[in-house]
Amino acid sequence: MTMHGWRARIGLIIPHVNMTMEPEINSVLPRGASAHAARMVIPQLDPEGLVRMAEDALRAADQLSELDADVVVFGCTSGSFVGGQDHESDLVKRIAGRVGCPTLSTSGAGVQALRALGVTRVAVATPYDDTINQRLGAFFAAHGLDVVSLVGLGLRERTAHFPLARTPVSAIAQQSEEVVYRLARAAARPDVEALFISCTNLSTLGLVAELESDLSIPVVTANQASFWAAFRAAGLGDSPAAFGSLGRY
């Protein structure tokens, strides 16, 4: 009998509407590693609701407390940056106290990834509206990053009906690769050193190679940075091709 996660177990805490992070991590997990998710509820789709969702992360963390995980990821970019630098740091510490293992957040992993690449001038692409984008810009600035360009789709994480869908599905998760690709290109500028694409519910992992080739700069995405940081924290040396330039660090 083969035990799943005999090499490493990664815990994910994700919003209840997230449809993307689990499939993307499963696409890059190396042999012997496994991922296990618990969900938290977004009560309302604004900064206050995101902060309240982060409080629900502690309940989700309790669900993972007996997983004996090697690392746990708070897998929501906006939910981790919306309250600012101190809120993100405190949230990570509180979750770590519940799960008893190294813990990180997606926005913290994004900062870690950009620092590993040695960049400070970044372009940022998001699915968010201006209210949430302003919070992301302030979070990056607090970490010493110069956001040269910030372009969003103007969405909040609401659901939408699609033909033949059984239930309403996340509007962000349903954005096509073409939409994400063109959003990223719209954010890029000649004077930036890297591009960051936010939101763990946006499908980005399959676009890293093409974007790096076409833009000639490193590309960091929310899920890619989360998985890269989680692999490092769990002691996994694997570097999937989907990690792009970040995989060298």
mmCIF file of N, CA and C in Angstrom, residues 127-193:
data_model
loop_
_atom_site.group_PDB
_atom_site.id
_atom_site.type_symbol
_atom_site.label_atom_id
_atom_site.label_comp_id
_atom_site.label_asym_id
_atom_site.label_seq_id
_atom_site.Cartn_x
_atom_site.Cartn_y
_atom_site.Cartn_z
ATOM 1 N N PRO A 127 -7.298 40.473 -11.438
ATOM 2 C CA PRO A 127 -8.692 40.468 -11.883
ATOM 3 C C PRO A 127 -9.551 41.457 -11.102
ATOM 4 N N TYR A 128 -8.952 42.183 -10.126
ATOM 5 C CA TYR A 128 -9.716 42.954 -9.153
ATOM 6 C C TYR A 128 -10.176 44.313 -9.672
ATOM 7 N N ASP A 129 -11.003 44.968 -8.837
ATOM 8 C CA ASP A 129 -11.381 46.355 -9.097
ATOM 9 C C ASP A 129 -10.389 47.285 -8.397
ATOM 10 N N ASP A 130 -10.573 48.597 -8.574
ATOM 11 C CA ASP A 130 -9.601 49.565 -8.077
ATOM 12 C C ASP A 130 -9.470 49.549 -6.558
ATOM 13 N N THR A 131 -10.563 49.290 -5.846
ATOM 14 C CA THR A 131 -10.514 49.281 -4.387
ATOM 15 C C THR A 131 -9.547 48.224 -3.873
ATOM 16 N N ILE A 132 -9.639 47.023 -4.432
ATOM 17 C CA ILE A 132 -8.736 45.949 -4.016
ATOM 18 C C ILE A 132 -7.327 46.190 -4.553
ATOM 19 N N ASN A 133 -7.220 46.699 -5.775
ATOM 20 C CA ASN A 133 -5.905 46.967 -6.355
ATOM 21 C C ASN A 133 -5.092 47.948 -5.522
ATOM 22 N N GLN A 134 -5.756 48.952 -4.980
ATOM 23 C CA GLN A 134 -5.054 49.925 -4.148
ATOM 24 C C GLN A 134 -4.441 49.266 -2.916
ATOM 25 N N ARG A 135 -5.154 48.296 -2.360
ATOM 26 C CA ARG A 135 -4.628 47.575 -1.196
ATOM 27 C C ARG A 135 -3.400 46.750 -1.575
ATOM 28 N N LEU A 136 -3.426 46.146 -2.764
ATOM 29 C CA LEU A 136 -2.277 45.358 -3.210
ATOM 30 C C LEU A 136 -1.071 46.261 -3.446
ATOM 31 N N GLY A 137 -1.293 47.416 -4.084
ATOM 32 C CA GLY A 137 -0.195 48.343 -4.307
ATOM 33 C C GLY A 137 0.437 48.787 -3.002
ATOM 34 N N ALA A 138 -0.391 49.059 -1.989
ATOM 35 C CA ALA A 138 0.114 49.492 -0.682
ATOM 36 C C ALA A 138 0.888 48.359 -0.001
ATOM 37 N N PHE A 139 0.405 47.123 -0.141
ATOM 38 C CA PHE A 139 1.091 45.979 0.468
ATOM 39 C C PHE A 139 2.477 45.797 -0.135
ATOM 40 N N PHE A 140 2.568 45.836 -1.456
ATOM 41 C CA PHE A 140 3.866 45.700 -2.106
ATOM 42 C C PHE A 140 4.794 46.856 -1.733
ATOM 43 N N ALA A 141 4.266 48.069 -1.699
ATOM 44 C CA ALA A 141 5.079 49.230 -1.335
ATOM 45 C C ALA A 141 5.641 49.072 0.076
ATOM 46 N N ALA A 142 4.843 48.533 0.994
ATOM 47 C CA ALA A 142 5.297 48.333 2.366
ATOM 48 C C ALA A 142 6.454 47.345 2.437
ATOM 49 N N HIS A 143 6.568 46.490 1.417
ATOM 50 C CA HIS A 143 7.659 45.525 1.349
ATOM 51 C C HIS A 143 8.803 46.016 0.448
ATOM 52 N N GLY A 144 8.789 47.288 0.098
ATOM 53 C CA GLY A 144 9.883 47.863 -0.668
ATOM 54 C C GLY A 144 9.825 47.624 -2.155
ATOM 55 N N LEU A 145 8.662 47.236 -2.665
ATOM 56 C CA LEU A 145 8.516 47.010 -4.104
ATOM 57 C C LEU A 145 7.878 48.221 -4.764
ATOM 58 N N ASP A 146 8.410 48.610 -5.908
ATOM 59 C CA ASP A 146 7.911 49.757 -6.669
ATOM 60 C C ASP A 146 6.956 49.251 -7.746
ATOM 61 N N VAL A 147 5.656 49.467 -7.537
ATOM 62 C CA VAL A 147 4.658 49.036 -8.512
ATOM 63 C C VAL A 147 4.561 50.095 -9.603
ATOM 64 N N VAL A 148 5.190 49.827 -10.721
ATOM 65 C CA VAL A 148 5.267 50.786 -11.824
ATOM 66 C C VAL A 148 3.948 50.833 -12.592
ATOM 67 N N SER A 149 3.289 49.691 -12.692
ATOM 68 C CA SER A 149 2.045 49.582 -13.457
ATOM 69 C C SER A 149 1.136 48.595 -12.755
ATOM 70 N N LEU A 150 -0.166 48.935 -12.667
ATOM 71 C CA LEU A 150 -1.126 48.022 -12.043
ATOM 72 C C LEU A 150 -2.416 48.066 -12.854
ATOM 73 N N VAL A 151 -2.742 46.943 -13.492
ATOM 74 C CA VAL A 151 -3.910 46.864 -14.360
ATOM 75 C C VAL A 151 -4.823 45.743 -13.875
ATOM 76 N N GLY A 152 -6.123 46.039 -13.745
ATOM 77 C CA GLY A 152 -7.078 45.038 -13.291
ATOM 78 C C GLY A 152 -8.229 44.846 -14.256
ATOM 79 N N LEU A 153 -8.927 43.746 -14.096
ATOM 80 C CA LEU A 153 -10.100 43.458 -14.918
ATOM 81 C C LEU A 153 -11.368 44.102 -14.367
ATOM 82 N N GLY A 154 -11.301 44.599 -13.136
ATOM 83 C CA GLY A 154 -12.469 45.233 -12.539
ATOM 84 C C GLY A 154 -13.473 44.268 -11.955
ATOM 85 N N LEU A 155 -13.065 43.028 -11.702
ATOM 86 C CA LEU A 155 -13.977 42.015 -11.162
ATOM 87 C C LEU A 155 -13.853 41.932 -9.655
ATOM 88 N N ARG A 156 -14.932 41.518 -9.023
ATOM 89 C CA ARG A 156 -14.842 40.997 -7.672
ATOM 90 C C ARG A 156 -15.204 39.524 -7.756
ATOM 91 N N GLU A 157 -14.900 38.773 -6.699
ATOM 92 C CA GLU A 157 -15.093 37.322 -6.755
ATOM 93 C C GLU A 157 -16.574 36.987 -6.624
ATOM 94 N N ARG A 158 -17.331 37.352 -7.634
ATOM 95 C CA ARG A 158 -18.750 37.005 -7.637
ATOM 96 C C ARG A 158 -18.963 35.818 -8.572
ATOM 97 N N THR A 159 -20.121 35.224 -8.479
ATOM 98 C CA THR A 159 -20.410 34.081 -9.335
ATOM 99 C C THR A 159 -21.225 34.516 -10.535
ATOM 100 N N ALA A 160 -21.202 33.706 -11.565
ATOM 101 C CA ALA A 160 -21.948 33.998 -12.789
ATOM 102 C C ALA A 160 -22.500 32.694 -13.341
ATOM 103 N N HIS A 161 -23.578 32.792 -14.100
ATOM 104 C CA HIS A 161 -24.154 31.607 -14.737
ATOM 105 C C HIS A 161 -23.556 31.438 -16.133
ATOM 106 N N PHE A 162 -23.195 30.208 -16.459
ATOM 107 C CA PHE A 162 -22.684 29.883 -17.779
ATOM 108 C C PHE A 162 -23.561 28.783 -18.370
ATOM 109 N N PRO A 163 -23.735 28.785 -19.679
ATOM 110 C CA PRO A 163 -24.584 27.764 -20.307
ATOM 111 C C PRO A 163 -24.160 26.353 -19.914
ATOM 112 N N LEU A 164 -25.130 25.529 -19.567
ATOM 113 C CA LEU A 164 -24.955 24.123 -19.224
ATOM 114 C C LEU A 164 -24.256 23.897 -17.883
ATOM 115 N N ALA A 165 -23.863 24.969 -17.183
ATOM 116 C CA ALA A 165 -23.261 24.792 -15.861
ATOM 117 C C ALA A 165 -24.329 24.351 -14.873
ATOM 118 N N ARG A 166 -23.969 23.461 -13.975
ATOM 119 C CA ARG A 166 -24.932 22.953 -13.004
ATOM 120 C C ARG A 166 -25.276 24.004 -11.955
ATOM 121 N N THR A 167 -24.294 24.824 -11.598
ATOM 122 C CA THR A 167 -24.492 25.856 -10.582
ATOM 123 C C THR A 167 -23.751 27.112 -11.022
ATOM 124 N N PRO A 168 -24.038 28.258 -10.396
ATOM 125 C CA PRO A 168 -23.228 29.445 -10.687
ATOM 126 C C PRO A 168 -21.759 29.175 -10.368
ATOM 127 N N VAL A 169 -20.863 29.699 -11.169
ATOM 128 C CA VAL A 169 -19.432 29.472 -10.978
ATOM 129 C C VAL A 169 -18.705 30.799 -10.886
ATOM 130 N N SER A 170 -17.500 30.752 -10.343
ATOM 131 C CA SER A 170 -16.715 31.964 -10.126
ATOM 132 C C SER A 170 -16.419 32.687 -11.434
ATOM 133 N N ALA A 171 -16.714 33.976 -11.459
ATOM 134 C CA ALA A 171 -16.420 34.767 -12.649
ATOM 135 C C ALA A 171 -14.917 34.865 -12.892
ATOM 136 N N ILE A 172 -14.141 34.962 -11.816
ATOM 137 C CA ILE A 172 -12.688 35.054 -11.971
ATOM 138 C C ILE A 172 -12.123 33.736 -12.501
ATOM 139 N N ALA A 173 -12.565 32.630 -11.945
ATOM 140 C CA ALA A 173 -12.047 31.330 -12.369
ATOM 141 C C ALA A 173 -12.367 31.025 -13.822
ATOM 142 N N GLN A 174 -13.401 31.647 -14.361
ATOM 143 C CA GLN A 174 -13.825 31.367 -15.730
ATOM 144 C C GLN A 174 -13.125 32.237 -16.780
ATOM 145 N N GLN A 175 -12.203 33.098 -16.363
ATOM 146 C CA GLN A 175 -11.478 33.914 -17.343
ATOM 147 C C GLN A 175 -10.565 33.024 -18.187
ATOM 148 N N SER A 176 -10.596 33.226 -19.475
ATOM 149 C CA SER A 176 -9.832 32.375 -20.388
ATOM 150 C C SER A 176 -8.347 32.711 -20.358
ATOM 151 N N GLU A 177 -7.553 31.795 -20.902
ATOM 152 C CA GLU A 177 -6.117 32.058 -21.012
ATOM 153 C C GLU A 177 -5.848 33.289 -21.871
ATOM 154 N N GLU A 178 -6.652 33.494 -22.898
ATOM 155 C CA GLU A 178 -6.456 34.687 -23.730
ATOM 156 C C GLU A 178 -6.674 35.959 -22.926
ATOM 157 N N VAL A 179 -7.724 35.999 -22.112
ATOM 158 C CA VAL A 179 -7.983 37.178 -21.292
ATOM 159 C C VAL A 179 -6.817 37.429 -20.337
ATOM 160 N N VAL A 180 -6.346 36.381 -19.682
ATOM 161 C CA VAL A 180 -5.243 36.529 -18.736
ATOM 162 C C VAL A 180 -3.964 36.959 -19.451
ATOM 163 N N TYR A 181 -3.702 36.354 -20.590
ATOM 164 C CA TYR A 181 -2.508 36.714 -21.361
ATOM 165 C C TYR A 181 -2.538 38.186 -21.767
ATOM 166 N N ARG A 182 -3.661 38.635 -22.269
ATOM 167 C CA ARG A 182 -3.757 40.030 -22.726
ATOM 168 C C ARG A 182 -3.746 41.012 -21.554
ATOM 169 N N LEU A 183 -4.312 40.603 -20.435
ATOM 170 C CA LEU A 183 -4.225 41.424 -19.232
ATOM 171 C C LEU A 183 -2.773 41.597 -18.809
ATOM 172 N N ALA A 184 -2.023 40.511 -18.820
ATOM 173 C CA ALA A 184 -0.610 40.565 -18.443
ATOM 174 C C ALA A 184 0.176 41.472 -19.381
ATOM 175 N N ARG A 185 -0.083 41.361 -20.672
ATOM 176 C CA ARG A 185 0.626 42.208 -21.632
ATOM 177 C C ARG A 185 0.241 43.672 -21.463
ATOM 178 N N ALA A 186 -1.007 43.928 -21.087
ATOM 179 C CA ALA A 186 -1.437 45.310 -20.870
ATOM 180 C C ALA A 186 -0.737 45.930 -19.662
ATOM 181 N N ALA A 187 -0.403 45.105 -18.676
ATOM 182 C CA ALA A 187 0.256 45.613 -17.474
ATOM 183 C C ALA A 187 1.748 45.830 -17.671
ATOM 184 N N ALA A 188 2.369 45.053 -18.550
ATOM 185 C CA ALA A 188 3.817 45.104 -18.730
ATOM 186 C C ALA A 188 4.274 46.466 -19.259
ATOM 187 N N ARG A 189 5.452 46.887 -18.817
ATOM 188 C CA ARG A 189 6.065 48.139 -19.263
ATOM 189 C C ARG A 189 7.541 47.883 -19.572
ATOM 190 N N PRO A 190 8.139 48.680 -20.466
ATOM 191 C CA PRO A 190 9.549 48.450 -20.813
ATOM 192 C C PRO A 190 10.507 48.610 -19.639
ATOM 193 N N ASP A 191 10.124 49.398 -18.610
ATOM 194 C CA ASP A 191 11.054 49.698 -17.528
ATOM 195 C C ASP A 191 10.830 48.846 -16.282
ATOM 196 N N VAL A 192 10.027 47.781 -16.372
ATOM 197 C CA VAL A 192 9.833 46.921 -15.205
ATOM 198 C C VAL A 192 10.779 45.735 -15.268
ATOM 199 N N GLU A 193 11.043 45.171 -14.097
ATOM 200 C CA GLU A 193 11.967 44.035 -13.998
ATOM 201 C C GLU A 193 11.250 42.693 -13.908
#
